[in-house]
CSV table of C-alpha atoms in Angstrom, one decimal:
chain,number,residue,atom,x,y,z
C,1,MET,CA,74.1,101.5,138.9
C,2,LYS,CA,71.4,99.0,138.0
C,3,THR,CA,70.2,101.3,135.2
C,4,LYS,CA,73.6,101.6,133.7
C,5,ARG,CA,74.1,97.8,133.9
C,6,LYS,CA,70.8,97.3,132.2
C,7,SER,CA,71.5,99.6,129.4
C,8,ILE,CA,74.8,97.8,128.7
C,9,PHE,CA,73.2,94.3,128.7
C,10,ASP,CA,70.3,95.5,126.5
C,11,SER,CA,72.6,97.1,123.9
C,12,SER,CA,73.0,95.2,120.6
C,13,ILE,CA,76.5,96.6,120.3
C,14,LEU,CA,77.7,94.4,123.2
C,15,TYR,CA,76.5,91.2,121.5
C,16,THR,CA,78.0,92.3,118.1
C,17,VAL,CA,81.4,92.7,119.8
C,18,ILE,CA,81.1,89.3,121.4
C,19,ALA,CA,80.2,87.7,118.1
C,20,ILE,CA,83.2,89.3,116.4
C,21,LEU,CA,85.6,88.2,119.2
C,22,ILE,CA,84.2,84.6,119.1
C,23,GLY,CA,84.5,84.7,115.3
C,24,PHE,CA,88.2,85.6,115.6
C,25,LEU,CA,88.7,82.9,118.2
C,26,ILE,CA,87.2,80.3,115.9
C,27,GLY,CA,89.4,81.6,113.0
C,28,ALA,CA,92.4,81.2,115.3
C,29,ILE,CA,91.4,77.5,116.0
C,30,PHE,CA,91.3,76.8,112.2
C,31,LEU,CA,94.6,78.5,111.7
C,32,GLN,CA,96.2,76.5,114.5
C,33,ILE,CA,94.8,73.3,112.9
C,34,ALA,CA,96.4,74.3,109.6
C,35,GLY,CA,99.7,74.8,111.4
C,36,ILE,CA,99.8,78.6,111.1
C,37,SER,CA,100.3,80.8,114.1
C,38,PRO,CA,97.2,82.8,114.8
C,39,SER,CA,99.3,85.7,116.3
C,40,VAL,CA,101.3,85.9,113.1
C,41,ALA,CA,98.3,85.8,110.8
C,42,TYR,CA,96.3,88.3,112.8
C,43,GLY,CA,99.3,90.5,113.2
C,44,LYS,CA,99.6,90.6,109.4
C,45,LEU,CA,95.9,91.4,109.2
C,46,LEU,CA,96.3,94.3,111.5
C,47,SER,CA,99.5,95.7,110.0
C,48,SER,CA,98.0,95.4,106.5
C,49,VAL,CA,95.3,97.9,107.6
C,50,PHE,CA,96.9,100.2,110.2
C,51,SER,CA,100.6,100.3,109.5
C,52,LYS,CA,100.4,102.9,106.7
C,53,PRO,CA,97.9,105.7,105.8
C,54,LYS,CA,97.9,104.1,102.3
C,55,TYR,CA,96.4,100.9,103.7
C,56,LEU,CA,93.7,102.8,105.6
C,57,VAL,CA,92.7,104.5,102.3
C,58,TYR,CA,92.5,101.2,100.5
C,59,THR,CA,90.3,99.9,103.4
C,60,LEU,CA,87.9,102.8,102.7
C,61,ILE,CA,88.0,102.1,99.0
C,62,TYR,CA,87.0,98.4,99.6
C,63,ALA,CA,84.4,99.5,102.2
C,64,SER,CA,82.5,102.0,100.0
C,65,PRO,CA,80.5,99.8,97.7
C,66,ILE,CA,79.8,97.3,100.4
C,67,MET,CA,78.6,100.0,102.7
C,68,LEU,CA,76.1,101.1,100.1
C,69,THR,CA,74.8,97.5,99.4
C,70,GLY,CA,74.7,97.1,103.2
C,71,LEU,CA,72.5,100.2,103.4
C,72,SER,CA,70.3,98.8,100.7
C,73,VAL,CA,69.7,95.6,102.6
C,74,ALA,CA,69.4,97.4,106.0
C,75,PHE,CA,66.8,99.7,104.6
C,76,SER,CA,64.7,96.8,103.2
C,77,PHE,CA,65.1,95.0,106.6
C,78,ARG,CA,63.8,98.0,108.5
C,79,THR,CA,60.7,98.0,106.2
C,80,GLY,CA,60.0,94.3,106.6
C,81,ILE,CA,61.4,93.1,103.2
C,82,PHE,CA,64.3,90.8,102.6
C,83,ASN,CA,66.2,92.2,99.7
C,84,ILE,CA,68.4,89.4,98.6
C,85,GLY,CA,68.6,91.0,95.1
C,86,ALA,CA,71.2,93.7,96.0
C,87,GLU,CA,73.7,91.7,94.0
C,88,GLY,CA,71.7,92.1,90.8
C,89,GLN,CA,70.9,95.7,91.5
C,90,TYR,CA,74.5,96.4,92.1
C,91,ILE,CA,75.4,94.9,88.7
C,92,MET,CA,72.8,97.0,87.0
C,93,GLY,CA,74.3,100.0,88.6
C,94,CYS,CA,77.7,99.0,87.3
C,95,ILE,CA,76.3,98.5,83.8
C,96,ALA,CA,74.4,101.8,83.7
C,97,SER,CA,77.2,104.0,85.1
C,98,CYS,CA,79.8,102.3,82.8
C,99,LEU,CA,77.7,102.8,79.6
C,100,ILE,CA,77.1,106.5,80.5
C,101,GLY,CA,80.7,106.9,81.3
C,102,ILE,CA,81.7,105.4,77.9
C,103,PHE,CA,79.2,107.0,75.5
C,104,VAL,CA,78.6,110.4,77.2
C,105,ASP,CA,81.5,112.9,77.3
C,106,LEU,CA,80.7,115.9,79.5
C,107,PRO,CA,82.6,118.0,82.1
C,108,ALA,CA,83.0,116.1,85.3
C,109,VAL,CA,80.6,118.3,87.2
C,110,LEU,CA,77.9,117.1,84.9
C,111,GLU,CA,79.0,113.6,83.9
C,112,ILE,CA,79.6,112.2,87.4
C,113,PRO,CA,76.1,113.1,88.7
C,114,LEU,CA,74.6,111.7,85.5
C,115,CYS,CA,76.5,108.4,85.9
C,116,LEU,CA,75.4,108.2,89.6
C,117,MET,CA,71.8,109.0,88.8
C,118,ALA,CA,71.8,106.4,85.9
C,119,ALA,CA,73.1,103.8,88.3
C,120,MET,CA,70.5,104.6,90.9
C,121,ALA,CA,67.7,104.5,88.3
C,122,ALA,CA,68.9,101.1,87.0
C,123,GLY,CA,68.9,99.6,90.5
C,124,TYR,CA,65.6,101.2,91.2
C,125,VAL,CA,63.9,99.8,88.1
C,126,TRP,CA,65.5,96.3,88.6
C,127,SER,CA,64.1,96.2,92.1
C,128,MET,CA,60.7,97.7,91.2
C,129,ILE,CA,60.1,94.9,88.7
C,130,VAL,CA,60.3,92.4,91.5
C,131,GLY,CA,58.2,94.6,93.7
C,132,ILE,CA,55.4,94.9,91.1
C,133,MET,CA,55.5,91.1,90.6
C,134,LYS,CA,55.1,90.7,94.4
C,135,VAL,CA,52.3,93.3,94.8
C,136,LYS,CA,50.3,92.5,91.7
C,137,ARG,CA,50.8,88.7,91.4
C,138,GLY,CA,51.9,87.6,94.9
C,139,ILE,CA,55.2,86.2,93.6
C,140,HIS,CA,57.6,85.9,96.6
C,141,GLU,CA,60.4,88.5,96.3
C,142,VAL,CA,63.2,86.2,97.5
C,143,LEU,CA,62.6,83.8,94.5
C,144,SER,CA,62.4,86.7,92.1
C,145,PHE,CA,65.5,88.4,93.4
C,146,ILE,CA,67.6,85.2,93.1
C,147,MET,CA,66.6,84.8,89.4
C,148,PHE,CA,67.1,88.5,88.7
C,149,ASN,CA,70.6,88.3,90.2
C,150,TRP,CA,71.6,85.8,87.6
C,151,ILE,CA,69.8,87.7,84.8
C,152,ALA,CA,71.9,90.7,85.7
C,153,PHE,CA,75.1,88.6,85.9
C,154,TYR,CA,74.6,87.2,82.3
C,155,LEU,CA,73.5,90.6,81.0
C,156,GLN,CA,76.8,92.2,82.1
C,157,ASN,CA,78.7,89.4,80.4
C,158,TYR,CA,76.7,90.0,77.2
C,159,ILE,CA,77.2,93.7,77.3
C,160,VAL,CA,81.0,93.4,77.9
C,161,ASN,CA,81.3,91.4,74.6
C,162,ILE,CA,79.3,93.9,72.4
C,163,LYS,CA,81.7,95.1,69.7
C,164,ALA,CA,80.9,98.8,70.3
C,165,ILE,CA,81.7,98.5,74.0
C,166,HIS,CA,84.3,95.8,74.0
C,167,LYS,CA,87.9,96.9,74.7
C,168,GLU,CA,90.0,97.1,71.6
C,169,GLY,CA,92.9,94.8,71.3
C,170,GLY,CA,91.3,91.9,73.2
C,171,GLY,CA,90.7,91.4,76.9
C,172,GLU,CA,87.4,90.4,78.5
C,173,ALA,CA,86.4,93.9,79.5
C,174,THR,CA,84.8,97.0,78.2
C,175,ARG,CA,86.5,100.2,77.2
C,176,ASP,CA,87.5,102.5,80.0
C,177,VAL,CA,85.0,105.2,81.0
C,178,HIS,CA,86.0,108.8,80.4
C,179,ASP,CA,88.3,110.4,82.9
C,180,SER,CA,85.5,113.0,83.5
C,181,ALA,CA,83.3,110.2,84.8
C,182,ARG,CA,85.8,108.9,87.4
C,183,LEU,CA,85.3,109.5,91.1
C,184,LEU,CA,89.1,109.7,91.7
C,185,TRP,CA,90.5,112.5,93.8
C,186,PRO,CA,92.8,115.0,92.1
C,187,LYS,CA,96.2,113.5,91.2
C,188,ALA,CA,98.1,115.7,93.7
C,189,PHE,CA,95.9,114.4,96.6
C,190,ARG,CA,96.2,110.8,95.4
C,191,ASP,CA,100.0,111.2,95.3
C,192,PHE,CA,99.9,112.7,98.8
C,193,LEU,CA,98.0,109.6,100.0
C,194,ASP,CA,100.3,107.3,98.0
C,195,CYS,CA,97.2,105.6,96.6
C,196,SER,CA,96.4,105.9,92.8
C,197,GLN,CA,92.8,104.6,93.3
C,198,ALA,CA,91.8,107.0,96.2
C,199,ASN,CA,88.3,108.2,95.3
C,200,ALA,CA,85.2,109.9,96.7
C,201,GLY,CA,83.2,106.7,97.2
C,202,ILE,CA,83.4,106.8,101.0
C,203,VAL,CA,82.0,110.3,101.0
C,204,ILE,CA,79.1,109.3,98.8
C,205,ALA,CA,78.4,106.2,101.1
C,206,ILE,CA,78.5,108.3,104.3
C,207,VAL,CA,76.2,111.0,102.8
C,208,ALA,CA,73.8,108.2,101.7
C,209,ALA,CA,73.8,106.7,105.2
C,210,ILE,CA,73.0,110.0,106.8
C,211,LEU,CA,70.1,110.6,104.3
C,212,ILE,CA,68.7,107.2,104.9
C,213,PHE,CA,68.9,107.7,108.6
C,214,ILE,CA,66.9,111.0,108.2
C,215,ILE,CA,64.3,109.3,106.0
C,216,ILE,CA,63.8,106.4,108.4
C,217,GLU,CA,63.8,108.2,111.7
C,218,LYS,CA,62.7,111.8,110.9
C,219,THR,CA,60.1,111.7,108.2
C,220,THR,CA,56.5,110.5,107.8
C,221,LEU,CA,57.6,108.3,104.9
C,222,GLY,CA,60.0,106.5,107.2
C,223,PHE,CA,57.3,106.1,109.8
C,224,ARG,CA,54.9,104.6,107.2
C,225,LEU,CA,57.6,102.2,105.9
C,226,LYS,CA,58.5,101.0,109.4
C,227,ALA,CA,54.9,100.6,110.3
C,228,VAL,CA,54.3,98.3,107.4
C,229,GLY,CA,57.5,96.4,108.3
C,230,PHE,CA,56.4,95.9,111.9
C,231,ASN,CA,52.9,94.8,111.1
C,232,ALA,CA,51.5,95.1,107.6
C,233,SER,CA,47.9,94.3,108.7
C,234,ALA,CA,47.9,96.9,111.5
C,235,ALA,CA,49.4,99.5,109.1
C,236,ARG,CA,46.7,98.7,106.5
C,237,PHE,CA,44.0,99.0,109.2
C,238,ALA,CA,45.5,102.5,110.1
C,239,GLY,CA,45.0,103.6,106.5
C,240,ILE,CA,48.6,103.1,105.2
C,241,ASP,CA,48.8,101.7,101.7
C,242,SER,CA,51.0,98.7,102.4
C,243,ASP,CA,51.5,97.8,98.7
C,244,GLN,CA,52.7,101.2,97.9
C,245,SER,CA,55.0,101.2,100.9
C,246,VAL,CA,56.5,97.9,99.7
C,247,LEU,CA,57.2,99.4,96.2
C,248,THR,CA,58.7,102.5,97.7
C,249,ALA,CA,61.0,100.5,100.0
C,250,LEU,CA,62.1,98.2,97.3
C,251,GLY,CA,62.7,101.1,94.9
C,252,ILE,CA,64.9,103.0,97.4
C,253,SER,CA,66.7,99.8,98.4
C,254,GLY,CA,67.5,99.1,94.7
C,255,ALA,CA,68.7,102.6,94.1
C,256,LEU,CA,71.2,102.3,97.0
C,257,ALA,CA,72.6,99.0,95.6
C,258,GLY,CA,72.8,100.5,92.1
C,259,LEU,CA,74.7,103.5,93.6
C,260,GLY,CA,77.2,101.0,95.1
C,261,GLY,CA,77.8,99.6,91.6
C,262,ALA,CA,78.5,103.1,90.3
C,263,VAL,CA,81.0,103.8,93.2
C,264,GLN,CA,82.9,100.6,92.4
C,265,THR,CA,82.9,101.1,88.6
C,266,LEU,CA,83.7,104.8,88.6
C,267,GLY,CA,86.0,104.7,91.6
C,268,MET,CA,88.2,101.6,91.6
C,269,GLY,CA,87.3,99.7,88.4
C,270,GLY,CA,87.0,102.2,85.5
C,271,ARG,CA,85.5,99.5,83.3
C,272,LEU,CA,83.3,96.4,83.4
C,273,SER,CA,84.9,93.0,83.2
C,274,GLN,CA,83.4,89.7,82.2
C,275,LEU,CA,82.3,87.8,85.3
C,276,ALA,CA,83.3,84.2,86.0
C,277,ALA,CA,81.2,84.2,89.1
C,278,GLN,CA,79.0,86.6,91.2
C,279,GLU,CA,81.3,89.3,92.7
C,280,GLY,CA,79.4,89.0,96.0
C,281,PHE,CA,79.0,92.7,96.8
C,282,GLY,CA,75.3,92.4,97.3
C,283,PHE,CA,75.6,89.3,99.5
C,284,GLU,CA,78.4,91.0,101.5
C,285,GLY,CA,75.9,93.8,102.0
C,286,ILE,CA,73.7,91.4,103.9
C,287,SER,CA,76.5,90.7,106.3
C,288,VAL,CA,77.2,94.5,106.7
C,289,ALA,CA,73.5,95.1,107.4
C,290,LEU,CA,73.4,92.3,110.0
C,291,ILE,CA,76.6,93.4,111.7
C,292,GLY,CA,75.3,97.0,111.7
C,293,GLY,CA,72.0,96.0,113.3
C,294,SER,CA,70.1,97.2,110.2
C,295,SER,CA,71.0,100.8,111.2
C,296,PRO,CA,72.2,103.3,108.6
C,297,VAL,CA,74.8,104.6,111.1
C,298,GLY,CA,75.8,101.0,112.0
C,299,CYS,CA,76.3,100.2,108.4
C,300,ILE,CA,79.0,102.9,108.2
C,301,PHE,CA,81.1,101.2,110.9
C,302,SER,CA,80.3,97.6,109.9
C,303,GLY,CA,81.1,98.5,106.2
C,304,ILE,CA,84.5,99.9,107.3
C,305,PHE,CA,85.1,96.7,109.4
C,306,TYR,CA,84.2,94.5,106.5
C,307,GLY,CA,86.4,96.5,104.1
C,308,ALA,CA,89.3,96.2,106.5
C,309,MET,CA,88.8,92.4,106.7
C,310,LYS,CA,88.6,92.1,102.9
C,311,TYR,CA,91.7,94.3,102.2
C,312,GLY,CA,93.8,93.0,105.2
C,313,GLY,CA,92.7,89.4,104.5
C,314,SER,CA,94.0,89.6,100.9
C,315,LYS,CA,97.5,90.0,102.4
C,316,LEU,CA,97.4,86.9,104.6
C,317,THR,CA,99.0,84.9,101.8
C,318,MET,CA,102.2,86.8,102.5
C,319,VAL,CA,102.6,84.8,105.8
C,320,HIS,CA,101.3,81.6,104.1
C,321,ALA,CA,97.9,81.9,105.7
C,322,PRO,CA,94.8,81.1,103.6
C,323,SER,CA,92.8,84.3,102.9
C,324,GLU,CA,89.7,82.1,103.2
C,325,VAL,CA,90.0,82.3,107.0
C,326,ILE,CA,88.4,85.7,106.6
C,327,ASN,CA,85.3,84.1,105.2
C,328,ILE,CA,85.3,81.7,108.1
C,329,ILE,CA,85.5,84.5,110.6
C,330,MET,CA,82.8,86.6,108.9
C,331,GLY,CA,80.6,83.5,108.5
C,332,CYS,CA,80.9,82.7,112.2
C,333,VAL,CA,80.2,86.4,113.1
C,334,ILE,CA,77.0,86.4,111.1
C,335,ILE,CA,75.8,83.1,112.6
C,336,LEU,CA,76.5,84.3,116.1
C,337,ILE,CA,74.7,87.6,115.4
C,338,ALA,CA,71.7,85.6,114.1
C,339,ILE,CA,71.5,83.8,117.5
C,340,THR,CA,72.1,86.9,119.6
C,341,HIS,CA,69.0,86.1,121.7
C,342,VAL,CA,70.9,83.2,123.2
C,343,PHE,CA,73.7,85.5,124.4
C,344,LYS,CA,71.1,88.0,125.6
C,345,GLU,CA,69.2,85.5,127.6
C,346,LEU,CA,72.4,84.2,129.2
C,347,PHE,CA,73.5,87.7,130.3
C,348,MET,CA,70.0,88.5,131.5
C,349,LYS,CA,70.1,85.4,133.8
C,350,ILE,CA,73.5,86.5,135.1
C,351,ARG,CA,72.1,90.0,135.7
C,352,ARG,CA,69.0,88.8,137.5
C,353,LYS,CA,71.1,86.6,139.8
C,354,SER,CA,73.4,89.5,140.5
C,355,GLU,CA,70.5,91.8,141.3
C,356,GLU,CA,68.9,89.1,143.6
C,357,ALA,CA,72.2,88.8,145.5
C,358,GLU,CA,72.4,92.6,145.9
C-alpha cells in the first residue's frame, strides 16, 4: 500500500492535474468578478470541443502545430538548452514550405515531402546559426533566439510583399500553395467529418513525437544529448563532445519547430499572411513542453489539451465571456507547474505524517 501511495505522490502527472484544476479555479474567480457565470463559460468551453465530432477535429487541427513546437522545446529542455527561438524557427518553416508550395508543382506524393523537408531544413539552419554563435563565440542562445525571432518575423512580412509572391488583386498575403502541396484529407473524408480544413497534421505530429521518444530513450545519440544536458562538464570528462551535442540538439529542435510551421501552412493556412504581431506558436510550444513534463509522449496530450483550450476558448464570446480568460488559465497553470516542488513538498509532509501514524 505504501509503495502504491509513494508512486502516486512522486508522479509529475498528479501535480500537473492539480495545477490545471487550480488554473480553472482562478479563471472562475476572474469570470465571477467580471459578472459572468463560470459554469456557463466553462460549459460553453466544453461543448465547443466535445459536442460534435467536427469540433474534435478542429481541436486536433489547432493542436498539431503547437504539438510540434512543444516537441521542439521539450527536446531542447531534455538536452539542457532553452530553445526560446521556436517561434522564429516555426516562421522559417512556414516561409520555406510556402515558397516550395508556390513555385514547385509536382504530384502530391513528391511535393508534400519536399515541402516538409524544406521546412525542417529552414528551421534546422535557423537554429544552427544560433548554435554556432554559442559554441564558437560564447554568445548566449536566449539573447540570440529572441533577436532571430524578430528577424524571421520581418522576413516573412518582406517576402509576403514581393511582387512575384504577393497575391494578385490585393490582400496582405501570398498566393495560395498548389493543391498538391496541401496536407488536407480527401474531400470525401472531409465532408464526412464536416470539416473543410481536416488535415494530416496530427498524424505527422504524433509520428514525430514517437520518433523523438525513440531517439531520446533508445539510442546512444539520445544518451549523449541527455548526458550533456544533465552535466556538461561530466559528459566532457567522459569523452562526449559537448559542443557537437549542443549543435545536434539545437538542429533537431529547430527542424521540429520548422515542421510545425509547414503543418500550419500546408494544413490550415494554405498561404502566408502579413503579420501584425508574433503568432505565438513557438511560445505556446514552451507551455506545451512544460505541461507535458518535457516528455515527447506528454507533449501529445498537452498539445491536444492546449489545442482544445484555444479552439474552445475562441467560442467564449458567444456567451459574452472574454476569450482572454483562457490565457489567464494557461498562465496560472504554467506558473503552478513551475513551482511544482512546493506542492510536492506539501504532499510529502502529509505522506510522512500518515506513515508515522500507521
